[in-house]
GROMACS .gro file of C-alpha atoms in nm:
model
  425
    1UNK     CA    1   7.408  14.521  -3.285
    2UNK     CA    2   7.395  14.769  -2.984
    3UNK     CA    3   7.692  15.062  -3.037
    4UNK     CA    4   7.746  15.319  -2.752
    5UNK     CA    5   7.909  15.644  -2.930
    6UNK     CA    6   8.043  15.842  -2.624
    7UNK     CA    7   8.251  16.158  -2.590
    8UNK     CA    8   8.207  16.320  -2.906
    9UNK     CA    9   8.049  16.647  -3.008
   10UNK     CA   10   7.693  16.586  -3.124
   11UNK     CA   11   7.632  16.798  -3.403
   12UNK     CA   12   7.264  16.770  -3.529
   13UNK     CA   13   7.161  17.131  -3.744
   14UNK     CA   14   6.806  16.942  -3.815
   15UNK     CA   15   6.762  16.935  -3.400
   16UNK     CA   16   6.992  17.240  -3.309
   17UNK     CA   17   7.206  16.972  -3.125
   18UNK     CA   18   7.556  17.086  -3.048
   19UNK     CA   19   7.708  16.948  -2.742
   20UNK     CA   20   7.882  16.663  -2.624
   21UNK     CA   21   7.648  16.363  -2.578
   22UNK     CA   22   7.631  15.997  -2.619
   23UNK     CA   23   7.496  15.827  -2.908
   24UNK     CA   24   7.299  15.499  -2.869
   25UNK     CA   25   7.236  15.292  -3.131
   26UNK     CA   26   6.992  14.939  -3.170
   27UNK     CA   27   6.876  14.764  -3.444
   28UNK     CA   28   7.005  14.981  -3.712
   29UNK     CA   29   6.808  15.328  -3.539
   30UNK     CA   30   6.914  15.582  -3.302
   31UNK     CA   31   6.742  15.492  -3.006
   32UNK     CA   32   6.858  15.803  -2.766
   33UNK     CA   33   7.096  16.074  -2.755
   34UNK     CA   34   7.280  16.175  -2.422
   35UNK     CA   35   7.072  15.961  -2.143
   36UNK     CA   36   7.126  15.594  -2.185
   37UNK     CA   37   6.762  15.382  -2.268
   38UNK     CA   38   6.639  15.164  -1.995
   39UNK     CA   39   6.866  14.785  -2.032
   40UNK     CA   40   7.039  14.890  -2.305
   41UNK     CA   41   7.378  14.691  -2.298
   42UNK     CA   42   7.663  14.787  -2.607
   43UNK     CA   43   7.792  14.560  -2.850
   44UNK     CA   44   8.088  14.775  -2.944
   45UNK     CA   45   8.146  15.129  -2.810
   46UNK     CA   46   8.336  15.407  -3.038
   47UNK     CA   47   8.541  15.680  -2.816
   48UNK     CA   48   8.469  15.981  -3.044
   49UNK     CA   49   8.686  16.246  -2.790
   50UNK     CA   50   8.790  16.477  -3.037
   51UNK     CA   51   8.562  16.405  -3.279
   52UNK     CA   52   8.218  16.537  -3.448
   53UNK     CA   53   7.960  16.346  -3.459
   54UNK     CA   54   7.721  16.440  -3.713
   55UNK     CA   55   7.424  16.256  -3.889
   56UNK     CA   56   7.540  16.122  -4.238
   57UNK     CA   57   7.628  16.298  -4.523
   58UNK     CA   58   7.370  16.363  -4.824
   59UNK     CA   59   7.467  16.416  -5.139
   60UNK     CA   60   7.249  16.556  -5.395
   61UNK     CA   61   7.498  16.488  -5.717
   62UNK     CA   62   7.656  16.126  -5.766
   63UNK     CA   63   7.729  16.002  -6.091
   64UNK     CA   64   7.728  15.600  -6.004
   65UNK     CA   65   7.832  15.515  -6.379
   66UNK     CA   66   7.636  15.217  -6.357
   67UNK     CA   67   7.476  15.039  -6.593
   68UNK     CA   68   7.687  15.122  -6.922
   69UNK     CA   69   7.990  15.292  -6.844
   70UNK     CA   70   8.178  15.025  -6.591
   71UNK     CA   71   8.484  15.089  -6.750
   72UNK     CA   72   8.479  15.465  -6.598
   73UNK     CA   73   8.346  15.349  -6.244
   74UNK     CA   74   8.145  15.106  -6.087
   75UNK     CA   75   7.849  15.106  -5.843
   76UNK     CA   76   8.059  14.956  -5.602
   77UNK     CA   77   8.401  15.121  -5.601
   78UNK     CA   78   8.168  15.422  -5.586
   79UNK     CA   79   7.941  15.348  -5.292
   80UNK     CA   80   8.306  15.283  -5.115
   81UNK     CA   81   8.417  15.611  -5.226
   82UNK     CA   82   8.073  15.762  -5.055
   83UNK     CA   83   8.114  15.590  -4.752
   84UNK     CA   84   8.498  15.727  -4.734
   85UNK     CA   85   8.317  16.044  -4.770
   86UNK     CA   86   8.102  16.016  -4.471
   87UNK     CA   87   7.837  16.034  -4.730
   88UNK     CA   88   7.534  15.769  -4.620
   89UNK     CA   89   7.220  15.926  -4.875
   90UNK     CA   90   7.300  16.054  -5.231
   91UNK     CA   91   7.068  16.079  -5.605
   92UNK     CA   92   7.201  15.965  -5.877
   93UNK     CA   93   7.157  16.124  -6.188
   94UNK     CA   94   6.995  15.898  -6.544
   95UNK     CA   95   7.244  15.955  -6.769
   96UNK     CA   96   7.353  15.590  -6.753
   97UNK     CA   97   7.349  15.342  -7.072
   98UNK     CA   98   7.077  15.275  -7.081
   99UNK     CA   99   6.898  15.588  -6.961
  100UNK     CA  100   6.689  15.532  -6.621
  101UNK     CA  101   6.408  15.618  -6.794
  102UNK     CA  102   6.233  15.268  -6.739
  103UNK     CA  103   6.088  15.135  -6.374
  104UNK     CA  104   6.329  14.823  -6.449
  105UNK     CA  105   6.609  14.976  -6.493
  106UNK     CA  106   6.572  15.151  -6.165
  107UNK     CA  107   6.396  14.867  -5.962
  108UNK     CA  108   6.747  14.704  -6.044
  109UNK     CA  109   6.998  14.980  -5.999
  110UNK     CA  110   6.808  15.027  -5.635
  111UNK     CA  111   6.823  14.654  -5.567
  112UNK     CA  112   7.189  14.592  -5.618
  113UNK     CA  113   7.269  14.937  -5.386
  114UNK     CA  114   7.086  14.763  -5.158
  115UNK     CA  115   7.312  14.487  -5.138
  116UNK     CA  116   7.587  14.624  -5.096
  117UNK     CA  117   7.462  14.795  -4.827
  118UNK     CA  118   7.704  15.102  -4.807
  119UNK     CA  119   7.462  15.407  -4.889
  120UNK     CA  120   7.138  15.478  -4.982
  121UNK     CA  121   7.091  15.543  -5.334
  122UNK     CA  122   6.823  15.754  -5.433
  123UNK     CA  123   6.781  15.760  -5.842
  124UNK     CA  124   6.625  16.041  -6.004
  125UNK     CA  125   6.513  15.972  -6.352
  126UNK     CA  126   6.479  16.049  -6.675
  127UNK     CA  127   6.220  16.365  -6.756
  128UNK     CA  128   6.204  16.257  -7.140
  129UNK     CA  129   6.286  15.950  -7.249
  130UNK     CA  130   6.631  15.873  -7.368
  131UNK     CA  131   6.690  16.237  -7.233
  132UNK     CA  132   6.598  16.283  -7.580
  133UNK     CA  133   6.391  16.618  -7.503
  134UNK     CA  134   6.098  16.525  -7.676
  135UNK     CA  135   5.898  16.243  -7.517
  136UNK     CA  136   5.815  16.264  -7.103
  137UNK     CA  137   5.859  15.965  -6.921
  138UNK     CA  138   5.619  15.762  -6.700
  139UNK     CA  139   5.695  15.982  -6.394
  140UNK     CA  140   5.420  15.782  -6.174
  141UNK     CA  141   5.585  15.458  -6.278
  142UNK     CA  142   5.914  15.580  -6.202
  143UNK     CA  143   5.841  15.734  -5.842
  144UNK     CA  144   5.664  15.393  -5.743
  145UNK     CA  145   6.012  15.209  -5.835
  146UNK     CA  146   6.214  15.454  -5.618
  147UNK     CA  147   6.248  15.785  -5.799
  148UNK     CA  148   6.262  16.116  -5.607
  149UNK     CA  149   6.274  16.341  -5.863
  150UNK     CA  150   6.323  16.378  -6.255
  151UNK     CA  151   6.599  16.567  -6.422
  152UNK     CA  152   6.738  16.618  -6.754
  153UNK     CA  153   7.111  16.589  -6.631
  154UNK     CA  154   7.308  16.792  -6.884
  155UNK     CA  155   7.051  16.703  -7.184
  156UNK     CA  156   6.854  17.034  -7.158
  157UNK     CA  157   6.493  17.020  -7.307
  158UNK     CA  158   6.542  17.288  -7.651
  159UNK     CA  159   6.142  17.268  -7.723
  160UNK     CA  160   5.968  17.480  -7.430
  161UNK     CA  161   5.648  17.341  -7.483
  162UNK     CA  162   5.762  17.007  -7.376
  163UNK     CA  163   5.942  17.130  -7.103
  164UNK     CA  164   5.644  17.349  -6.980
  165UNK     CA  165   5.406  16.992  -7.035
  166UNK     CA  166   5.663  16.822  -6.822
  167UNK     CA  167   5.602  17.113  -6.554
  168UNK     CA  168   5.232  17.073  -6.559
  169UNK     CA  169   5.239  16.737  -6.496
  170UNK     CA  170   5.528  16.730  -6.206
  171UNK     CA  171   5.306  17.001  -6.069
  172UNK     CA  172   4.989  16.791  -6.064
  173UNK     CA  173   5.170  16.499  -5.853
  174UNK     CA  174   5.388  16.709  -5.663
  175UNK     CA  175   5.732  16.594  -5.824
  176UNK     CA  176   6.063  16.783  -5.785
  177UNK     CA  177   6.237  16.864  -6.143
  178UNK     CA  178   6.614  16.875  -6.089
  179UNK     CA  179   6.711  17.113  -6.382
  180UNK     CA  180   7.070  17.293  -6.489
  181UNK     CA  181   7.025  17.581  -6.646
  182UNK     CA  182   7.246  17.617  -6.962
  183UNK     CA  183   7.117  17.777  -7.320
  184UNK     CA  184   7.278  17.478  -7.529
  185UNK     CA  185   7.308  17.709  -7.855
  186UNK     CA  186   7.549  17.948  -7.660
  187UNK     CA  187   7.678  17.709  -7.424
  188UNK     CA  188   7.744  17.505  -7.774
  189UNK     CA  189   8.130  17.360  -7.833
  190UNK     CA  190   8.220  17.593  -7.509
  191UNK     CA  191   8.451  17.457  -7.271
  192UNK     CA  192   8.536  17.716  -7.093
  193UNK     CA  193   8.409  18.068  -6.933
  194UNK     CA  194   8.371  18.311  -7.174
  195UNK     CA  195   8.684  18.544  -7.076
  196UNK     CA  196   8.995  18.654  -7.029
  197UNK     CA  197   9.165  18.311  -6.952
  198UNK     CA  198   8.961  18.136  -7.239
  199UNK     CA  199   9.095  18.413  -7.485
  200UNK     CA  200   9.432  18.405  -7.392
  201UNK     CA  201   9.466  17.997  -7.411
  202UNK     CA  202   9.246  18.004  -7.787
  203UNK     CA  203   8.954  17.822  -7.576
  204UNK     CA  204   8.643  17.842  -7.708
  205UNK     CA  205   8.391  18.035  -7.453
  206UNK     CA  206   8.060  17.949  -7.276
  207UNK     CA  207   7.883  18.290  -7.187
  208UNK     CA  208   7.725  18.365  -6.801
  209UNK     CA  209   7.456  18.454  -6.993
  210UNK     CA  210   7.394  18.096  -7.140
  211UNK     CA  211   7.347  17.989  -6.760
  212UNK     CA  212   7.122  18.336  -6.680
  213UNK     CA  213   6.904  18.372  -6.994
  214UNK     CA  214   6.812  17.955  -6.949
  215UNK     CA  215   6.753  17.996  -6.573
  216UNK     CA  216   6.522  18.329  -6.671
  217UNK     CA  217   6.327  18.088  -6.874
  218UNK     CA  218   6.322  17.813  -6.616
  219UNK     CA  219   6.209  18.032  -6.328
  220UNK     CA  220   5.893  18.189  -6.520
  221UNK     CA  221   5.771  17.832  -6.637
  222UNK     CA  222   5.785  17.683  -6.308
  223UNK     CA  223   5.612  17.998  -6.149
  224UNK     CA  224   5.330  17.977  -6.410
  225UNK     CA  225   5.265  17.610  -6.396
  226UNK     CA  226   5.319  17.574  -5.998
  227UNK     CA  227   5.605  17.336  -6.020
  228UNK     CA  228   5.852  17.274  -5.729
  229UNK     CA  229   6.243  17.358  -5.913
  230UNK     CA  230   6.550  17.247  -5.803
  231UNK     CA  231   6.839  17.449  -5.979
  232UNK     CA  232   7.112  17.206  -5.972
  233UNK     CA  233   7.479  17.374  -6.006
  234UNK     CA  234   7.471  17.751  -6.033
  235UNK     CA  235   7.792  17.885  -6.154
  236UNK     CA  236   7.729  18.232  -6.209
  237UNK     CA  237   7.606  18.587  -5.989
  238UNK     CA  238   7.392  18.674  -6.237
  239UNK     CA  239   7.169  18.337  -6.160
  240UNK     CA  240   7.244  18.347  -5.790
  241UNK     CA  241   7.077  18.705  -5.807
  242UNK     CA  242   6.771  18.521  -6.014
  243UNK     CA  243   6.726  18.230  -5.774
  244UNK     CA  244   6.685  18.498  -5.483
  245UNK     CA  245   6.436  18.729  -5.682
  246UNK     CA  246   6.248  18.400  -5.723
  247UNK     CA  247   6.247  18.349  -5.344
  248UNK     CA  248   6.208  18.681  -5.241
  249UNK     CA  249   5.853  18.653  -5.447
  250UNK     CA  250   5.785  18.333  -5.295
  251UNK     CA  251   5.842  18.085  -5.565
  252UNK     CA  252   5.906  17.704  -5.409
  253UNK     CA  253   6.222  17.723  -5.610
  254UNK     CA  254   6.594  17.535  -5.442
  255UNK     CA  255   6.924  17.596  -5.556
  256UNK     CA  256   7.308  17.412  -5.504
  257UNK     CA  257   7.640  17.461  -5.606
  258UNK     CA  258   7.868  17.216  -5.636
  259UNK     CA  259   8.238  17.234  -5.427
  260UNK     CA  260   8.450  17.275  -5.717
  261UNK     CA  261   8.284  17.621  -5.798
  262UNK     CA  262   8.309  17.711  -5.479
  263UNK     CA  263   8.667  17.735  -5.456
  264UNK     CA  264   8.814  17.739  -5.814
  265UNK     CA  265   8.786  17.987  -6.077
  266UNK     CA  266   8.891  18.010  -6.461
  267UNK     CA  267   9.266  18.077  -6.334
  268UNK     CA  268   9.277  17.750  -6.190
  269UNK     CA  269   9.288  17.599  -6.592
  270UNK     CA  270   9.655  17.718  -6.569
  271UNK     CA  271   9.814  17.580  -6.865
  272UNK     CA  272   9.535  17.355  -6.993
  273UNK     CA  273   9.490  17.168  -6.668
  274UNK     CA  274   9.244  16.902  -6.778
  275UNK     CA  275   9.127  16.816  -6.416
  276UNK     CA  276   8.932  17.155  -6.387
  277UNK     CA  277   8.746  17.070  -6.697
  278UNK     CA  278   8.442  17.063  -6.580
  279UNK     CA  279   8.060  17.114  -6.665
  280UNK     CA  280   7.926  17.410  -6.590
  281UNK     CA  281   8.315  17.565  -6.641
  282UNK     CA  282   8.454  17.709  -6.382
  283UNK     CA  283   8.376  18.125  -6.390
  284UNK     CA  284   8.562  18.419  -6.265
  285UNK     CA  285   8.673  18.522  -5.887
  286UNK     CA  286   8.332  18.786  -5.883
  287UNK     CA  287   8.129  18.467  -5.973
  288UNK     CA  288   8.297  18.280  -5.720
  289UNK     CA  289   8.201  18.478  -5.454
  290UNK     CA  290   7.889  18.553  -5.567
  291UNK     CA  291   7.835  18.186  -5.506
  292UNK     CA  292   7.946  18.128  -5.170
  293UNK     CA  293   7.790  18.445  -5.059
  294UNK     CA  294   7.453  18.335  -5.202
  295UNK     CA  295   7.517  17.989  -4.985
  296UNK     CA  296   7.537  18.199  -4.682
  297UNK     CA  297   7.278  18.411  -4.658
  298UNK     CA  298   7.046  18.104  -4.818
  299UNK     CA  299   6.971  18.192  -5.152
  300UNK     CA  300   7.150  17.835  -5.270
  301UNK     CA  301   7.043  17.590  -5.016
  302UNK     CA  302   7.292  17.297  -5.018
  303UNK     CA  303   7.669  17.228  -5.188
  304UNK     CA  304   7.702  16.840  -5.386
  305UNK     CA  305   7.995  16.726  -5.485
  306UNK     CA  306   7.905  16.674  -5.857
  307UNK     CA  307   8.102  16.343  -5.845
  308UNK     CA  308   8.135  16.240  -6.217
  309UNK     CA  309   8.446  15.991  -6.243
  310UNK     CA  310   8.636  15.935  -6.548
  311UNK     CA  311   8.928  15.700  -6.669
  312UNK     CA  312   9.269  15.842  -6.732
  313UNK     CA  313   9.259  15.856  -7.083
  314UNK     CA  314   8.976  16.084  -7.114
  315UNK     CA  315   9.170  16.344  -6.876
  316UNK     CA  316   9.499  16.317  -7.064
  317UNK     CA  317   9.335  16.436  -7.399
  318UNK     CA  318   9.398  16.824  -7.514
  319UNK     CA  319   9.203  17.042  -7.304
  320UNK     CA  320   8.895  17.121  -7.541
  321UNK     CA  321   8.869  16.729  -7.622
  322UNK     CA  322   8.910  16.607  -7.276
  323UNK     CA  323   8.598  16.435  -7.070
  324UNK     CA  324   8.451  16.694  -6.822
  325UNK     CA  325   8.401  16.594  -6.469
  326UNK     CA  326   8.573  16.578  -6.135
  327UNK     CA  327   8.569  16.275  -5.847
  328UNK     CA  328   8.432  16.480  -5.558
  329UNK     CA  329   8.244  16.217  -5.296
  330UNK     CA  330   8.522  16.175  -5.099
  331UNK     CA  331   8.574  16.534  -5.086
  332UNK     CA  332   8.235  16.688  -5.022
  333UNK     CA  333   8.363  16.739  -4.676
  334UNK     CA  334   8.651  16.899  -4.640
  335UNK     CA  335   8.576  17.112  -4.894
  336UNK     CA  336   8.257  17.212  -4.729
  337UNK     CA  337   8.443  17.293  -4.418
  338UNK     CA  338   8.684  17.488  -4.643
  339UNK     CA  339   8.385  17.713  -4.744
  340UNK     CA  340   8.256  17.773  -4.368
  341UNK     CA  341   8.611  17.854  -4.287
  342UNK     CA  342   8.667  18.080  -4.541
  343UNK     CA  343   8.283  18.238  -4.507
  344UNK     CA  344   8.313  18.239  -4.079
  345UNK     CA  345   8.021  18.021  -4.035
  346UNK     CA  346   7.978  17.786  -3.777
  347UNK     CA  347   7.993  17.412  -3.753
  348UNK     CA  348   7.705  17.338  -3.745
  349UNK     CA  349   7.595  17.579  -4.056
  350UNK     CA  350   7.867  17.400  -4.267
  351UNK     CA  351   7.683  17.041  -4.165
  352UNK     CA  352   7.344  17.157  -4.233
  353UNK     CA  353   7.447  17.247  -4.602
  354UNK     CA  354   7.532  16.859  -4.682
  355UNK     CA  355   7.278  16.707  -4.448
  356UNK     CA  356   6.951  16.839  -4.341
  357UNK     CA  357   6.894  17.071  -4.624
  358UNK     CA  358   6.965  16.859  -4.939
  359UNK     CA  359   6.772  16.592  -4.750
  360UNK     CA  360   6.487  16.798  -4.762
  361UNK     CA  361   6.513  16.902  -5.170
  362UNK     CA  362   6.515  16.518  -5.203
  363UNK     CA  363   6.221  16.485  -5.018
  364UNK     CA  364   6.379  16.176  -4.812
  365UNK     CA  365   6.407  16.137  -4.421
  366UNK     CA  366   6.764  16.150  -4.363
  367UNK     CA  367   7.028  16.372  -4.274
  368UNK     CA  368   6.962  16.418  -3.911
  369UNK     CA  369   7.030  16.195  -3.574
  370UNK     CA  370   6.633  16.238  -3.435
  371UNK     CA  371   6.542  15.936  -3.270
  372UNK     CA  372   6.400  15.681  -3.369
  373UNK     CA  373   6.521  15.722  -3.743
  374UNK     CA  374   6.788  15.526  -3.935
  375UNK     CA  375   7.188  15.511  -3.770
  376UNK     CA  376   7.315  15.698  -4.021
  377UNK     CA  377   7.596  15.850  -3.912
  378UNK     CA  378   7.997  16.030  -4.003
  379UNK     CA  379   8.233  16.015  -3.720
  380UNK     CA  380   8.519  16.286  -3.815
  381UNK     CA  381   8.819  16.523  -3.701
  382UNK     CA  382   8.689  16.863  -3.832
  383UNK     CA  383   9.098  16.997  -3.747
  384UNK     CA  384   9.272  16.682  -3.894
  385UNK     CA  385   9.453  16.744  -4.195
  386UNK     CA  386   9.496  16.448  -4.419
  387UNK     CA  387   9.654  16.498  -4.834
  388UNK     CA  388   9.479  16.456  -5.168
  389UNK     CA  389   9.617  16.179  -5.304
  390UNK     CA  390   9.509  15.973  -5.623
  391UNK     CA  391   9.618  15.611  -5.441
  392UNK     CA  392   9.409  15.700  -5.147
  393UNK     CA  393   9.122  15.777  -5.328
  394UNK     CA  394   8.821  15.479  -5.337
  395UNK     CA  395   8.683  15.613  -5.649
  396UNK     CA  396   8.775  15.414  -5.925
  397UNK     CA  397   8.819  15.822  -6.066
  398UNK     CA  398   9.129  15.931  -5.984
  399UNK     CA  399   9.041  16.290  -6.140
  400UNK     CA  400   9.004  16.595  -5.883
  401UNK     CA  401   9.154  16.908  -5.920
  402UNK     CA  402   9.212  16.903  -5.536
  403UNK     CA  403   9.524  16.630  -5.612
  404UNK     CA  404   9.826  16.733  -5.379
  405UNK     CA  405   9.637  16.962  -5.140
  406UNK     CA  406   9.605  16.951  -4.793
  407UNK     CA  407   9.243  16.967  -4.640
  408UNK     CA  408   9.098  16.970  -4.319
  409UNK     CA  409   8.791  16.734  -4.233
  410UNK     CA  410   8.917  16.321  -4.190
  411UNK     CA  411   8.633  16.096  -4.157
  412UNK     CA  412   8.707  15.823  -3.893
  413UNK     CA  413   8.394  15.629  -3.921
  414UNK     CA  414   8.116  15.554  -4.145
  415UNK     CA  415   7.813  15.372  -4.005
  416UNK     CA  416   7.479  15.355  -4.240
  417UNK     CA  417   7.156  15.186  -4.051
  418UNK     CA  418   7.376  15.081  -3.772
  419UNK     CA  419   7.618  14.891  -3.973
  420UNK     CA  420   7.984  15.071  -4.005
  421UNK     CA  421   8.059  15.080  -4.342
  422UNK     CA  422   8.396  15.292  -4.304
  423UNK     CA  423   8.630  15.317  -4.040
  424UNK     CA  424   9.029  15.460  -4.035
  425UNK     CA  425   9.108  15.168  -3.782
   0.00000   0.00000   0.00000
């Protein structure tokens, strides 16, 4: 199918495209921007006046919940919740039942994504089997059934000699390690930041220091066995300031932040709000601007949205008993336009942060609109206001500490190769 975009403003960070231009699309590809190819004839034009259009979203943080926990989410009310989102690439991390840890398992998970057909799914795998921290995986099997990286999710590896091993050999075939950084003997029982708000409400506390003293350690292994890091949700200054020592001395280390830490702090618990339970916990308003501070002048790369849906009953529990995690797809965004407002950057810097960049940590060719390359592509209204509301929300999640608020940032249309997998009309 042949679709003329026309009007809109072409916003393409990967190309330093920012103008208004046409977008032509055949056979599932961009086939030119602007100047209209030699016979090409549209199927179905879009009028995008008032709109940005921007390559589709990538999304470095999407907990699918499938295979094992259905009854949380499933792989398709969550690839609907992506495409709401504009989102068209995301990984996925293994922490399914049973653990991607097995070339089967993520053969399958891959082929059933595929027919649905409403966003590339990118698994990363299991580093250890069973995430058990003891046993390392067969990473060359894994990346030949789709992997793009192995991670631990938020199983960290206790015995450093295996997690040094498992940096050897990622080094030696050029692997990405996705790691969070979190000292699980001080980070143990915590639920919250280690502070005032957590000592007032009887709370029990997870140090900054549990993030910075396991990100130390992280940093000097990679250096010394030549691995390429990925420091998945920093929540803390003290480990933006690490991550930019490391790149200051060169080390091929990446960092994000997810876009509830980005705009919410330890007050935001209020009276034991169970929604901004989350994993890392939310820190204090220093650590908060440490973070979006270190995402503008580059020292964290990309934002994710961390999406991680739960069933009711896990979020009406008390506080400390409650199952962390927010439904953020849908939200990635707005709330990255939030930031850029907030920060004065531009456009175009705001796009880059949840498109070419994280594209590039995955090591996947998305997340721009260069011809030639998959129609992958978010139509939206970066002024258009629209409500946080739990019935308007695909995810089969209906947690978000965002409920009630007004953002700015309404996707219109969704297309992914071509095909339009969203669309407001």
């Amino acid at each position: 199918m042949n679709i003329l975009i026309q009007h809109g403003r072409v916003i393409d960070p990967a190309n330093h495209i920012d103008a208004q231009h046409d977008l032509y699309i055949a056979d599932g590809k961009i086939v030119a921007i602007d100047q209209a190819p030699s016979g090409f004839k549209a199927n179905q034009t879009i009028d995008a006046s008032g709109l940005v259009v921007a390559p589709g979203l990538v999304d470095l943080s999407v907990r699918l919940r499938e295979p094992g926990f259905e009854y949380k989410a499933t792989l398709n009310s969550e690839l609907q919740a992506a495409a709401a989102g504009g989102v068209t690439s995301l990984a996925c991390p293994p922490d399914t039942e049973p653990t991607l840890d097995e070339p089967g398992l993520v053969e399958m998970l891959k082929y059933r994504a595929k027919k649905l057909n409403l966003a590339h799914v990118y698994p990363l795998g299991a580093l250890t089997r069973q995430l058990e921290g003891k046993t390392l995986t067969e990473m060359c099997e894994l990346t030949e059934a789709g992997c793009v990286g192995f991670t631990q999710a938020d199983h960290p590896i206790i015995d450093t000699q295996v997690l040094w091993r498992a940096c050897e050999y990622a080094a030696t075939f050029g692997y990405t390690l996705f790691l969070r950084a979190e000292d699980p003997y001080l980070a143990k029982d915590g639920v919250a930041h280690d502070g005032e708000v957590a000592s007032r409400l009887g709370l029990k506390g997870i140090p900054a220091a549990a993030e910075s003293l396991a990100l130390a350690s992280l940093l000097r292994i990679a250096r010394e066995t030549g691995t390429r890091l990925h420091i998945q949700r920093l929540s803390t200054a003290e480990g933006v300031a690490l991550v930019r020592q490391a790149k200051q001395q060169g080390q091929a280390v990446t960092a994000d932040v997810s876009t509830q830490h980005l705009h919410l702090t330890e007050l935001d618990i209020g009276f034991f709000n169970t929604q901004t339970h989350l994993r890392p916990p939310l820190r204090t308003q220093r650590d908060q601007y440490a973070l979006c501070e270190g995402l503008k002048d580059g020292t964290i790369d990309a934002i994710c949205s961390d999406h991680s849906p739960v069933d009711d009953d896990a979020k009406l529990l008390p506080f400390a008993e409650a199952e962390t995690g927010a439904s953020a797809v849908e939200l990635l965004l707005p709330l990255t336009l939030k930031w850029a407002s907030n920060t004065q950057q531009t456009l175009s810097d705001a796009i880059a942060r949840i498109t070419i960049m994280p594209a590039t940590i995955m090591g996947i060719t998305a997340g721009s609109l260069t011809v030639g390359q998959c129609a992958d592509v978010v139509i939206f209204n970066p002024d258009e206001y629209r409500k946080v509301e739990a019935q308007h929300l695909k995810s089969q999640g209906k947690n978000t500490p965002f409920l009630n608020m007004e953002l700015a940032g309404k996707v219109h249309y969704t297309l992914v190769e071509g095909l339009i997998t969203y669309s407001t009309l």
